[in-house]
CSV table of C-alpha atoms in Angstrom, one decimal:
chain,number,residue,atom,x,y,z
A,1008,MET,CA,3.4,0.4,64.7
A,1009,ALA,CA,1.3,-2.2,63.0
A,1010,SER,CA,2.2,-3.6,59.6
A,1011,LEU,CA,0.5,-2.1,56.5
A,1012,SER,CA,-1.7,-5.2,56.1
A,1013,ALA,CA,-2.7,-5.2,59.7
A,1014,GLN,CA,-3.5,-1.5,59.5
A,1015,ASN,CA,-5.6,-2.0,56.4
A,1016,ARG,CA,-7.5,-4.9,58.1
A,1017,SER,CA,-8.2,-2.6,61.1
A,1018,ILE,CA,-9.4,0.2,58.9
A,1019,LEU,CA,-11.7,-2.2,57.0
A,1020,LEU,CA,-13.3,-3.4,60.3
A,1021,LEU,CA,-13.7,0.2,61.5
A,1022,ALA,CA,-15.4,0.9,58.2
A,1023,LEU,CA,-17.8,-2.0,58.7
A,1024,ALA,CA,-18.7,-0.7,62.2
A,1025,SER,CA,-19.3,2.8,60.7
A,1026,PHE,CA,-21.5,1.1,58.0
A,1027,ALA,CA,-23.7,-0.4,60.7
A,1028,SER,CA,-23.8,2.9,62.6
A,1029,ALA,CA,-24.7,5.0,59.6
A,1030,THR,CA,-27.4,2.5,58.5
A,1031,ALA,CA,-29.0,2.8,61.9
A,1032,MET,CA,-28.8,6.6,61.7
A,1033,ARG,CA,-30.8,6.8,58.5
A,1034,ILE,CA,-33.1,3.8,58.9
A,1035,CYS,CA,-36.1,5.8,60.1
A,1036,ASP,CA,-36.1,8.4,57.3
A,1037,SER,CA,-38.2,6.4,54.9
A,1038,MET,CA,-40.4,5.0,57.7
A,1039,LEU,CA,-41.8,8.4,58.9
A,1040,PRO,CA,-45.1,8.4,57.1
A,1041,ARG,CA,-45.8,4.8,58.2
A,1042,LEU,CA,-44.7,5.4,61.7
A,1043,ALA,CA,-47.0,8.5,61.9
A,1044,ALA,CA,-49.9,6.4,60.6
A,1045,GLU,CA,-49.3,3.5,62.9
A,1046,PHE,CA,-48.9,5.6,66.0
A,1047,GLY,CA,-51.5,8.2,65.2
A,1048,THR,CA,-49.3,11.3,65.0
A,1049,SER,CA,-47.9,13.8,62.5
A,1050,THR,CA,-44.9,13.2,60.3
A,1051,GLY,CA,-43.1,15.9,62.2
A,1052,GLN,CA,-43.7,14.1,65.5
A,1053,ALA,CA,-42.6,10.8,64.0
A,1054,GLY,CA,-39.4,12.6,63.0
A,1055,VAL,CA,-38.5,12.6,66.7
A,1056,THR,CA,-37.2,9.1,66.1
A,1057,VAL,CA,-34.5,10.7,63.9
A,1058,THR,CA,-33.9,13.5,66.3
A,1059,ALA,CA,-33.6,11.3,69.4
A,1060,PHE,CA,-30.9,9.2,67.8
A,1061,ALA,CA,-29.0,12.2,66.6
A,1062,VAL,CA,-29.2,14.0,70.0
A,1063,ALA,CA,-28.0,11.0,72.0
A,1064,TYR,CA,-25.4,10.3,69.3
A,1065,GLY,CA,-24.1,13.8,69.5
A,1066,LEU,CA,-24.1,14.2,73.3
A,1067,LEU,CA,-22.5,10.9,74.2
A,1068,GLN,CA,-19.6,11.4,71.8
A,1069,MET,CA,-18.4,14.0,74.3
A,1070,PHE,CA,-17.8,11.2,76.8
A,1071,PHE,CA,-16.6,8.5,74.4
A,1072,GLY,CA,-13.7,10.7,73.3
A,1073,PRO,CA,-12.0,10.8,76.7
A,1074,MET,CA,-12.7,7.1,77.1
A,1075,GLY,CA,-11.0,6.3,73.8
A,1076,ASP,CA,-8.0,8.4,74.8
A,1077,ARG,CA,-7.7,6.6,78.1
A,1078,TYR,CA,-8.6,2.9,77.4
A,1079,GLY,CA,-7.8,2.6,73.7
A,1080,LYS,CA,-9.9,3.7,70.8
A,1081,PHE,CA,-10.2,0.4,69.0
A,1082,ARG,CA,-11.3,-1.4,72.1
A,1083,VAL,CA,-14.0,1.2,72.9
A,1084,VAL,CA,-15.3,1.0,69.3
A,1085,ALA,CA,-15.7,-2.8,69.7
A,1086,ILE,CA,-17.6,-2.5,72.9
A,1087,ALA,CA,-19.8,0.2,71.6
A,1088,THR,CA,-20.7,-1.9,68.5
A,1089,PHE,CA,-22.0,-4.7,70.8
A,1090,ALA,CA,-23.9,-2.1,72.9
A,1091,CYS,CA,-25.7,-0.8,69.7
A,1092,ALA,CA,-27.4,-4.2,69.3
A,1093,ILE,CA,-29.4,-3.6,72.5
A,1094,GLY,CA,-31.2,-0.5,71.4
A,1095,SER,CA,-32.0,-2.0,68.0
A,1096,ALA,CA,-33.4,-5.1,69.6
A,1097,GLY,CA,-35.5,-2.9,71.9
A,1098,ALA,CA,-36.9,-1.1,68.8
A,1099,VAL,CA,-38.2,-4.4,67.5
A,1100,LEU,CA,-40.4,-4.7,70.6
A,1101,ALA,CA,-41.5,-1.1,70.8
A,1102,SER,CA,-45.3,-0.9,71.6
A,1103,ASP,CA,-45.7,2.8,71.1
A,1104,LEU,CA,-43.9,5.8,69.7
A,1105,ASP,CA,-42.4,6.9,73.0
A,1106,MET,CA,-40.8,3.5,73.5
A,1107,LEU,CA,-39.4,3.5,70.0
A,1108,ILE,CA,-38.0,7.0,70.6
A,1109,VAL,CA,-36.3,5.8,73.8
A,1110,CYS,CA,-34.8,2.8,72.0
A,1111,ARG,CA,-33.6,5.0,69.2
A,1112,ALA,CA,-31.9,7.3,71.8
A,1113,LEU,CA,-30.2,4.2,73.3
A,1114,SER,CA,-28.9,3.1,69.9
A,1115,GLY,CA,-27.6,6.6,69.2
A,1116,ALA,CA,-25.9,6.8,72.6
A,1117,ALA,CA,-24.1,3.5,72.0
A,1118,GLY,CA,-23.3,4.3,68.4
A,1119,ALA,CA,-21.6,7.5,69.5
A,1120,GLY,CA,-18.4,5.6,70.2
A,1121,ILE,CA,-17.9,4.2,66.7
A,1122,VAL,CA,-17.2,6.8,63.9
A,1123,PRO,CA,-15.4,9.5,65.9
A,1124,LEU,CA,-13.0,7.1,67.6
A,1125,SER,CA,-12.4,5.3,64.3
A,1126,MET,CA,-11.4,8.6,62.8
A,1127,ALA,CA,-9.2,9.4,65.8
A,1128,TRP,CA,-7.5,5.9,65.5
A,1129,ILE,CA,-6.8,6.7,61.9
A,1130,GLY,CA,-5.4,10.0,62.9
A,1131,ASP,CA,-3.1,8.3,65.4
A,1132,ASN,CA,-1.8,5.7,62.8
A,1133,VAL,CA,-1.8,7.5,59.4
A,1134,PRO,CA,0.5,10.4,58.6
A,1135,TYR,CA,-1.3,13.7,57.8
A,1136,GLU,CA,-0.2,13.8,54.2
A,1137,GLN,CA,-2.0,10.4,53.6
A,1138,ARG,CA,-4.9,11.0,56.0
A,1139,GLN,CA,-7.4,12.7,53.7
A,1140,THR,CA,-7.2,9.8,51.2
A,1141,THR,CA,-7.3,7.2,54.0
A,1142,LEU,CA,-10.3,8.9,55.6
A,1143,ALA,CA,-12.0,8.9,52.2
A,1144,ARG,CA,-11.6,5.1,52.0
A,1145,PHE,CA,-12.9,4.8,55.6
A,1146,LEU,CA,-15.9,7.0,54.6
A,1147,THR,CA,-17.0,4.4,52.1
A,1148,GLY,CA,-18.6,2.5,55.0
A,1149,THR,CA,-20.4,5.5,56.3
A,1150,ILE,CA,-21.7,6.5,52.9
A,1151,LEU,CA,-22.9,3.0,52.0
A,1152,GLY,CA,-24.5,2.7,55.4
A,1153,MET,CA,-26.5,6.0,55.0
A,1154,SER,CA,-27.6,4.8,51.6
A,1155,LEU,CA,-28.7,1.4,52.8
A,1156,GLY,CA,-30.4,2.8,55.8
A,1157,GLN,CA,-32.7,5.0,53.7
A,1158,VAL,CA,-33.4,2.2,51.2
A,1159,ALA,CA,-33.8,-0.6,53.8
A,1160,GLY,CA,-36.1,1.5,55.9
A,1161,GLY,CA,-38.5,1.9,52.9
A,1162,VAL,CA,-38.1,-1.8,51.7
A,1163,PHE,CA,-38.8,-3.3,55.2
A,1164,THR,CA,-41.7,-0.9,55.8
A,1165,ASP,CA,-43.3,-1.6,52.4
A,1166,THR,CA,-42.9,-5.4,52.7
A,1167,ILE,CA,-42.5,-7.4,55.9
A,1168,GLY,CA,-42.7,-4.5,58.3
A,1169,TRP,CA,-40.5,-1.8,59.9
A,1170,ARG,CA,-39.7,-3.8,63.0
A,1171,TRP,CA,-37.7,-6.3,60.9
A,1172,ALA,CA,-35.4,-3.5,59.9
A,1173,PHE,CA,-34.3,-3.1,63.5
A,1174,GLY,CA,-33.9,-6.8,63.9
A,1175,ALA,CA,-31.5,-6.9,60.9
A,1176,LEU,CA,-29.6,-4.0,62.5
A,1177,ALA,CA,-29.2,-5.9,65.8
A,1178,ALA,CA,-27.9,-9.0,64.0
A,1179,GLY,CA,-25.4,-6.9,62.0
A,1180,TYR,CA,-24.1,-5.2,65.1
A,1181,VAL,CA,-23.4,-8.5,66.8
A,1182,ILE,CA,-21.5,-9.9,63.7
A,1183,VAL,CA,-19.3,-6.8,63.3
A,1184,GLY,CA,-18.7,-6.5,67.0
A,1185,THR,CA,-17.4,-10.0,67.1
A,1186,MET,CA,-14.9,-9.3,64.3
A,1187,LEU,CA,-13.8,-6.1,66.0
A,1188,TRP,CA,-13.2,-7.9,69.3
A,1189,ARG,CA,-11.0,-10.5,67.6
A,1190,GLU,CA,-9.0,-7.7,66.1
A,1191,VAL,CA,-8.6,-6.1,69.6
A,1192,GLN,CA,-7.2,-9.4,70.8
A,1193,ARG,CA,-4.7,-9.5,67.8
A,1194,GLN,CA,-3.6,-6.0,68.6
A,1195,ASP,CA,-3.1,-6.8,72.3
A,1196,ALA,CA,-1.1,-9.9,71.4
A,1197,ALA,CA,1.1,-7.9,68.9
A,1198,ALA,CA,1.8,-5.0,71.3
A,1199,PRO,CA,0.5,-5.8,74.8
A,1200,ALA,CA,2.3,-2.9,76.4
A,1201,GLN,CA,1.5,-0.2,73.8
A,1202,PRO,CA,-1.9,1.6,73.8
A,1203,ASP,CA,-3.2,2.1,70.3
A,1204,GLU,CA,-3.5,5.8,70.7
A,1205,GLN,CA,0.3,6.1,71.1
A,1206,ALA,CA,1.3,3.6,68.5
A,1207,GLY,CA,1.0,5.7,65.3
A,1208,PRO,CA,3.4,8.2,63.7
A,1209,GLU,CA,1.3,11.2,64.4
A,1210,THR,CA,1.6,10.9,68.2
A,1211,ALA,CA,5.4,10.5,68.3
A,1212,GLY,CA,6.7,13.2,70.6
A,1213,VAL,CA,3.2,14.5,71.3
A,1214,PRO,CA,2.1,14.2,75.0
A,1215,VAL,CA,-1.2,12.4,75.1
A,1216,ALA,CA,-3.8,13.9,77.4
A,1217,ARG,CA,-4.5,11.8,80.5
A,1218,HIS,CA,-6.5,14.3,82.5
A,1219,GLY,CA,-10.2,14.1,83.5
A,1220,PHE,CA,-13.1,14.8,81.2
A,1221,VAL,CA,-13.3,18.6,82.0
A,1222,ALA,CA,-9.6,19.1,81.5
A,1223,GLN,CA,-9.6,17.4,78.1
A,1224,VAL,CA,-12.6,19.4,76.9
A,1225,ARG,CA,-10.9,22.6,78.1
A,1226,THR,CA,-7.8,21.6,76.1
A,1227,VAL,CA,-9.9,21.2,73.0
A,1228,PHE,CA,-11.9,24.4,73.3
A,1229,GLY,CA,-8.8,26.4,74.3
A,1230,VAL,CA,-7.7,26.1,70.6
A,1231,SER,CA,-9.3,28.8,68.5
A,1232,TRP,CA,-9.0,26.8,65.3
A,1233,ALA,CA,-10.9,23.9,67.0
A,1234,ARG,CA,-13.7,26.3,67.9
A,1235,VAL,CA,-14.0,27.4,64.2
A,1236,ILE,CA,-14.1,23.8,63.0
A,1237,LEU,CA,-16.7,22.8,65.6
A,1238,ALA,CA,-19.0,25.7,64.8
A,1239,THR,CA,-18.7,25.0,61.1
A,1240,VAL,CA,-19.5,21.3,61.3
A,1241,PHE,CA,-22.5,22.1,63.6
A,1242,LEU,CA,-24.0,24.4,60.9
A,1243,GLU,CA,-23.1,21.8,58.2
A,1244,GLY,CA,-25.1,19.1,60.0
A,1245,LEU,CA,-28.0,21.5,60.6
A,1246,LEU,CA,-28.3,22.7,57.0
A,1247,VAL,CA,-27.6,19.4,55.1
A,1248,PHE,CA,-29.1,16.6,57.2
A,1249,GLY,CA,-32.0,18.5,58.7
A,1250,ALA,CA,-33.3,19.0,55.2
A,1251,LEU,CA,-32.2,15.7,53.8
A,1252,ALA,CA,-34.1,13.7,56.4
A,1253,PHE,CA,-37.4,15.0,54.9
A,1254,VAL,CA,-36.7,14.4,51.2
A,1255,PRO,CA,-38.2,10.9,51.2
A,1256,THR,CA,-41.4,12.2,52.8
A,1257,TYR,CA,-41.5,15.1,50.3
A,1258,LEU,CA,-41.1,12.8,47.3
A,1259,HIS,CA,-43.8,10.5,48.7
A,1260,ASP,CA,-46.3,13.3,49.3
A,1261,GLN,CA,-45.5,15.5,46.3
A,1262,PHE,CA,-45.0,12.8,43.6
A,1263,GLY,CA,-46.7,9.7,45.0
A,1264,LEU,CA,-43.6,7.6,45.2
A,1265,SER,CA,-43.7,4.6,47.4
A,1266,LEU,CA,-41.6,4.8,50.5
A,1267,THR,CA,-39.1,2.3,49.0
A,1268,ALA,CA,-38.8,4.3,45.8
A,1269,ALA,CA,-38.5,7.6,47.7
A,1270,GLY,CA,-35.8,6.2,49.9
A,1271,ALA,CA,-33.9,4.8,46.9
A,1272,VAL,CA,-34.0,8.2,45.2
A,1273,VAL,CA,-32.4,9.8,48.2
A,1274,ALA,CA,-29.9,6.9,48.5
A,1275,VAL,CA,-28.3,8.0,45.2
A,1276,TYR,CA,-26.7,10.5,47.6
A,1277,ALA,CA,-24.3,7.6,48.4
A,1278,VAL,CA,-23.2,7.3,44.8
A,1279,GLY,CA,-22.1,10.9,44.8
A,1280,GLY,CA,-20.2,10.3,48.0
A,1281,LEU,CA,-18.5,7.2,46.6
A,1282,LEU,CA,-17.6,9.1,43.5
A,1283,TYR,CA,-15.8,11.6,45.8
A,1284,THR,CA,-13.8,8.8,47.4
A,1285,LEU,CA,-12.6,7.6,44.0
A,1286,VAL,CA,-11.4,11.1,42.9
A,1287,ALA,CA,-10.4,12.5,46.3
A,1288,ARG,CA,-6.7,12.5,45.7
A,1289,GLN,CA,-7.0,14.2,42.3
A,1290,VAL,CA,-9.6,16.8,43.3
A,1291,LEU,CA,-7.5,17.7,46.4
A,1292,ARG,CA,-4.5,18.2,44.1
A,1293,TRP,CA,-6.4,20.3,41.6
A,1294,LEU,CA,-8.4,22.5,44.0
A,1295,GLY,CA,-6.5,22.5,47.3
A,1296,GLU,CA,-8.4,22.5,50.6
A,1297,ARG,CA,-9.9,26.0,50.2
A,1298,GLY,CA,-11.1,25.2,46.7
A,1299,LEU,CA,-12.7,22.0,48.0
A,1300,VAL,CA,-14.8,23.7,50.7
A,1301,LYS,CA,-15.9,26.5,48.5
A,1302,SER,CA,-16.9,24.1,45.7
A,1303,GLY,CA,-18.6,21.9,48.2
A,1304,GLY,CA,-20.8,24.7,49.4
A,1305,LEU,CA,-21.8,25.7,45.9
A,1306,VAL,CA,-22.5,22.1,44.8
A,1307,LEU,CA,-24.7,21.5,47.8
A,1308,GLY,CA,-26.6,24.7,47.1
A,1309,LEU,CA,-27.3,23.6,43.6
A,1310,ALA,CA,-28.5,20.2,44.9
A,1311,PHE,CA,-31.0,21.6,47.3
A,1312,MET,CA,-32.2,24.1,44.7
A,1313,ALA,CA,-32.9,21.1,42.4
A,1314,TYR,CA,-34.9,19.4,45.3
A,1315,TRP,CA,-36.8,22.7,45.8
A,1316,LEU,CA,-37.6,23.6,42.1
A,1317,GLY,CA,-37.6,20.3,40.4
A,1318,PRO,CA,-40.9,19.7,38.5
A,1319,SER,CA,-40.7,15.9,38.8
A,1320,TRP,CA,-39.2,13.3,41.0
A,1321,GLY,CA,-36.5,12.6,38.4
A,1322,TRP,CA,-34.8,15.8,39.3
A,1323,ALA,CA,-34.3,14.5,42.8
A,1324,LEU,CA,-32.1,11.7,41.4
A,1325,GLY,CA,-29.6,14.2,40.1
A,1326,ALA,CA,-30.0,16.3,43.2
A,1327,SER,CA,-29.1,13.4,45.4
A,1328,LEU,CA,-26.1,12.5,43.4
A,1329,VAL,CA,-24.8,16.1,43.4
A,1330,ALA,CA,-25.6,16.5,47.1
A,1331,GLY,CA,-23.5,13.4,48.0
A,1332,PHE,CA,-20.5,14.7,46.0
A,1333,GLY,CA,-20.8,18.2,47.3
A,1334,TYR,CA,-21.2,17.2,50.9
A,1335,TYR,CA,-17.9,15.3,50.9
A,1336,LEU,CA,-16.1,18.0,49.1
A,1337,LEU,CA,-16.9,20.2,52.1
A,1338,HIS,CA,-16.9,17.7,54.9
A,1339,ALA,CA,-13.6,15.8,54.0
A,1340,THR,CA,-11.5,18.9,54.7
A,1341,LEU,CA,-13.3,19.6,57.9
A,1342,GLN,CA,-12.8,16.1,59.2
A,1343,THR,CA,-9.2,16.0,58.2
A,1344,HIS,CA,-8.5,19.2,60.2
A,1345,ALA,CA,-10.5,17.7,63.0
A,1346,THR,CA,-8.0,14.8,63.4
A,1347,GLN,CA,-5.1,17.3,63.7
A,1348,MET,CA,-6.6,20.2,65.6
A,1349,VAL,CA,-5.6,18.9,69.1
A,1350,PRO,CA,-3.1,15.9,68.7
A,1351,SER,CA,-2.6,15.7,72.4
A,1352,ALA,CA,-6.3,14.9,73.0
A,1353,ARG,CA,-7.2,13.5,69.6
A,1354,GLY,CA,-10.0,11.2,70.7
A,1355,THR,CA,-11.7,14.0,72.6
A,1356,ALA,CA,-11.2,16.5,69.8
A,1357,VAL,CA,-12.7,14.2,67.1
A,1358,ALA,CA,-15.5,13.1,69.4
A,1359,TRP,CA,-16.5,16.8,69.9
A,1360,PHE,CA,-16.3,17.2,66.1
A,1361,ALA,CA,-18.7,14.4,65.5
A,1362,SER,CA,-20.8,15.5,68.4
A,1363,CYS,CA,-21.2,19.0,66.9
A,1364,LEU,CA,-22.1,17.4,63.6
A,1365,PHE,CA,-24.9,15.3,65.0
A,1366,LEU,CA,-26.2,17.9,67.4
A,1367,GLY,CA,-26.4,20.1,64.3
A,1368,GLN,CA,-28.3,17.4,62.6
A,1369,ALA,CA,-30.6,17.0,65.6
A,1370,VAL,CA,-31.4,20.7,65.7
A,1371,GLY,CA,-31.8,20.7,62.0
A,1372,VAL,CA,-34.3,17.8,61.9
A,1373,ALA,CA,-36.3,19.4,64.8
A,1374,LEU,CA,-36.4,22.7,63.0
A,1375,ALA,CA,-37.2,21.0,59.7
A,1376,GLY,CA,-40.1,19.2,61.3
A,1377,VAL,CA,-41.6,22.5,62.3
A,1378,PHE,CA,-41.0,23.9,58.8
A,1379,VAL,CA,-42.6,20.8,57.1
A,1380,ASP,CA,-45.7,20.8,59.4
A,1381,ALA,CA,-46.2,24.6,59.0
A,1382,ALA,CA,-45.0,25.6,55.5
A,1383,GLY,CA,-44.0,22.5,53.6
A,1384,ALA,CA,-40.6,21.1,52.5
A,1385,ALA,CA,-40.0,23.7,49.7
A,1386,VAL,CA,-39.1,26.4,52.4
A,1387,LEU,CA,-36.7,24.0,54.0
A,1388,PHE,CA,-34.9,23.1,50.8
A,1389,GLY,CA,-34.7,26.7,49.7
A,1390,THR,CA,-33.1,27.8,53.0
A,1391,SER,CA,-30.4,25.2,52.6
A,1392,ALA,CA,-29.8,26.1,49.0
A,1393,VAL,CA,-29.1,29.7,50.0
A,1394,LEU,CA,-27.0,29.2,53.2
A,1395,LEU,CA,-24.8,26.3,52.2
A,1396,PRO,CA,-22.7,28.2,49.6
A,1397,LEU,CA,-22.2,30.9,52.3
A,1398,LEU,CA,-21.0,28.3,54.8
A,1399,GLY,CA,-18.5,27.0,52.3
A,1400,ALA,CA,-17.2,30.4,51.5
A,1401,GLY,CA,-17.0,31.4,55.2
A,1402,PHE,CA,-14.9,28.3,56.1
A,1403,ALA,CA,-12.6,28.8,53.1
A,1404,TRP,CA,-11.9,32.3,54.4
A,1405,ALA,CA,-11.2,31.0,57.9
A,1406,LEU,CA,-9.0,28.3,56.5
A,1407,GLN,CA,-6.9,30.9,54.6
A,1408,ARG,CA,-6.5,32.9,57.8
A,1409,HIS,CA,-5.5,29.8,59.7
A,1410,THR,CA,-2.9,28.8,57.1
A,1411,ARG,CA,-1.4,32.3,57.1
A,1412,ALA,CA,-1.2,32.4,60.9
A,1413,LYS,CA,0.4,28.9,61.0
A,1414,SER,CA,3.0,29.9,58.4
A,1415,SER,CA,3.8,33.0,60.5
A,1416,GLY,CA,4.3,30.9,63.6
A,1417,ILE,CA,1.2,32.1,65.4
A,1418,THR,CA,-0.5,29.4,67.4
A,1419,ALA,CA,-3.8,29.4,69.2
């Protein structure tokens, strides 16, 4: 097992990789009106640049999970980070919307190996009782990346051009990938005969899956609790990020904000997420896991109601802050359980968790594009405001049943 300092260094590097990946994920949100104008299409059609990334990101995670279980999670993350630079570099040269969509899909496909395998690596190396707090620290990279993506997309678009945003992403991926690969070499030198997925305390005595892709997927879906978590996170991605992707466009159209300002307002979401990481330990102690998910659903509902009914753009500032805090109240418990739902195939299990989240996002953005083009963003925000509290309450009920079954010795 690695020393604490080496473990912290590894987690920091994984957080940097997740930062780059999350930045790429949200980079197009604030560009949509400009992309639509430049390529002569609707905002909803320009939104396919978001959908393509999310679909590829979601689908390819299904394959990266078994790769991480077999070849080493940290190593695969490093290689995937280098591969992400290719799609971003291609986006710089895109001559039409179709080519841009293809490059976004390539970026999403390569990025699929970063966040879920990072979470699985943490699951392998950090005991369960410390894992929610550690994952909260790791999430800082993802939160900041999502925030920067929305702001940077608007800033580049309003100043030197949207293509430069993708150029900056490509450079960032190369830098982070180099640092990750050096860490892989350090890990190999420290424990050349010990795969990282077997090094941590949570895999001691647990047989690690070494079967083919189909067998590992069957192992995951054979666990009923895993199916509940995967369905819940799919709906979470659909309801939260499908609507959130169109908030900058709504603020631009409704209140006349520049794309930079609209992206910055939505980026306050990250402040709420960072606030959660600072109080995660205390809030978990006060509310427990069931209280966290119920509160998360309610807080998210209030946030989207503020987007929906706010009479000025200033309301969106508060809504973004509340949305970020509420999302991680709900999502943190989901992802912590995801790292433990199938320990024998943890990489595959967490990859499917992330896959379902981003497939939900992809479906959500696609549906949201239809809503926005046909009825406007208000219908979109209102739907999320109503359904998210129900989702939180439903998962809290399922979590209670799972806990009772586990204490009674019933296993899925």
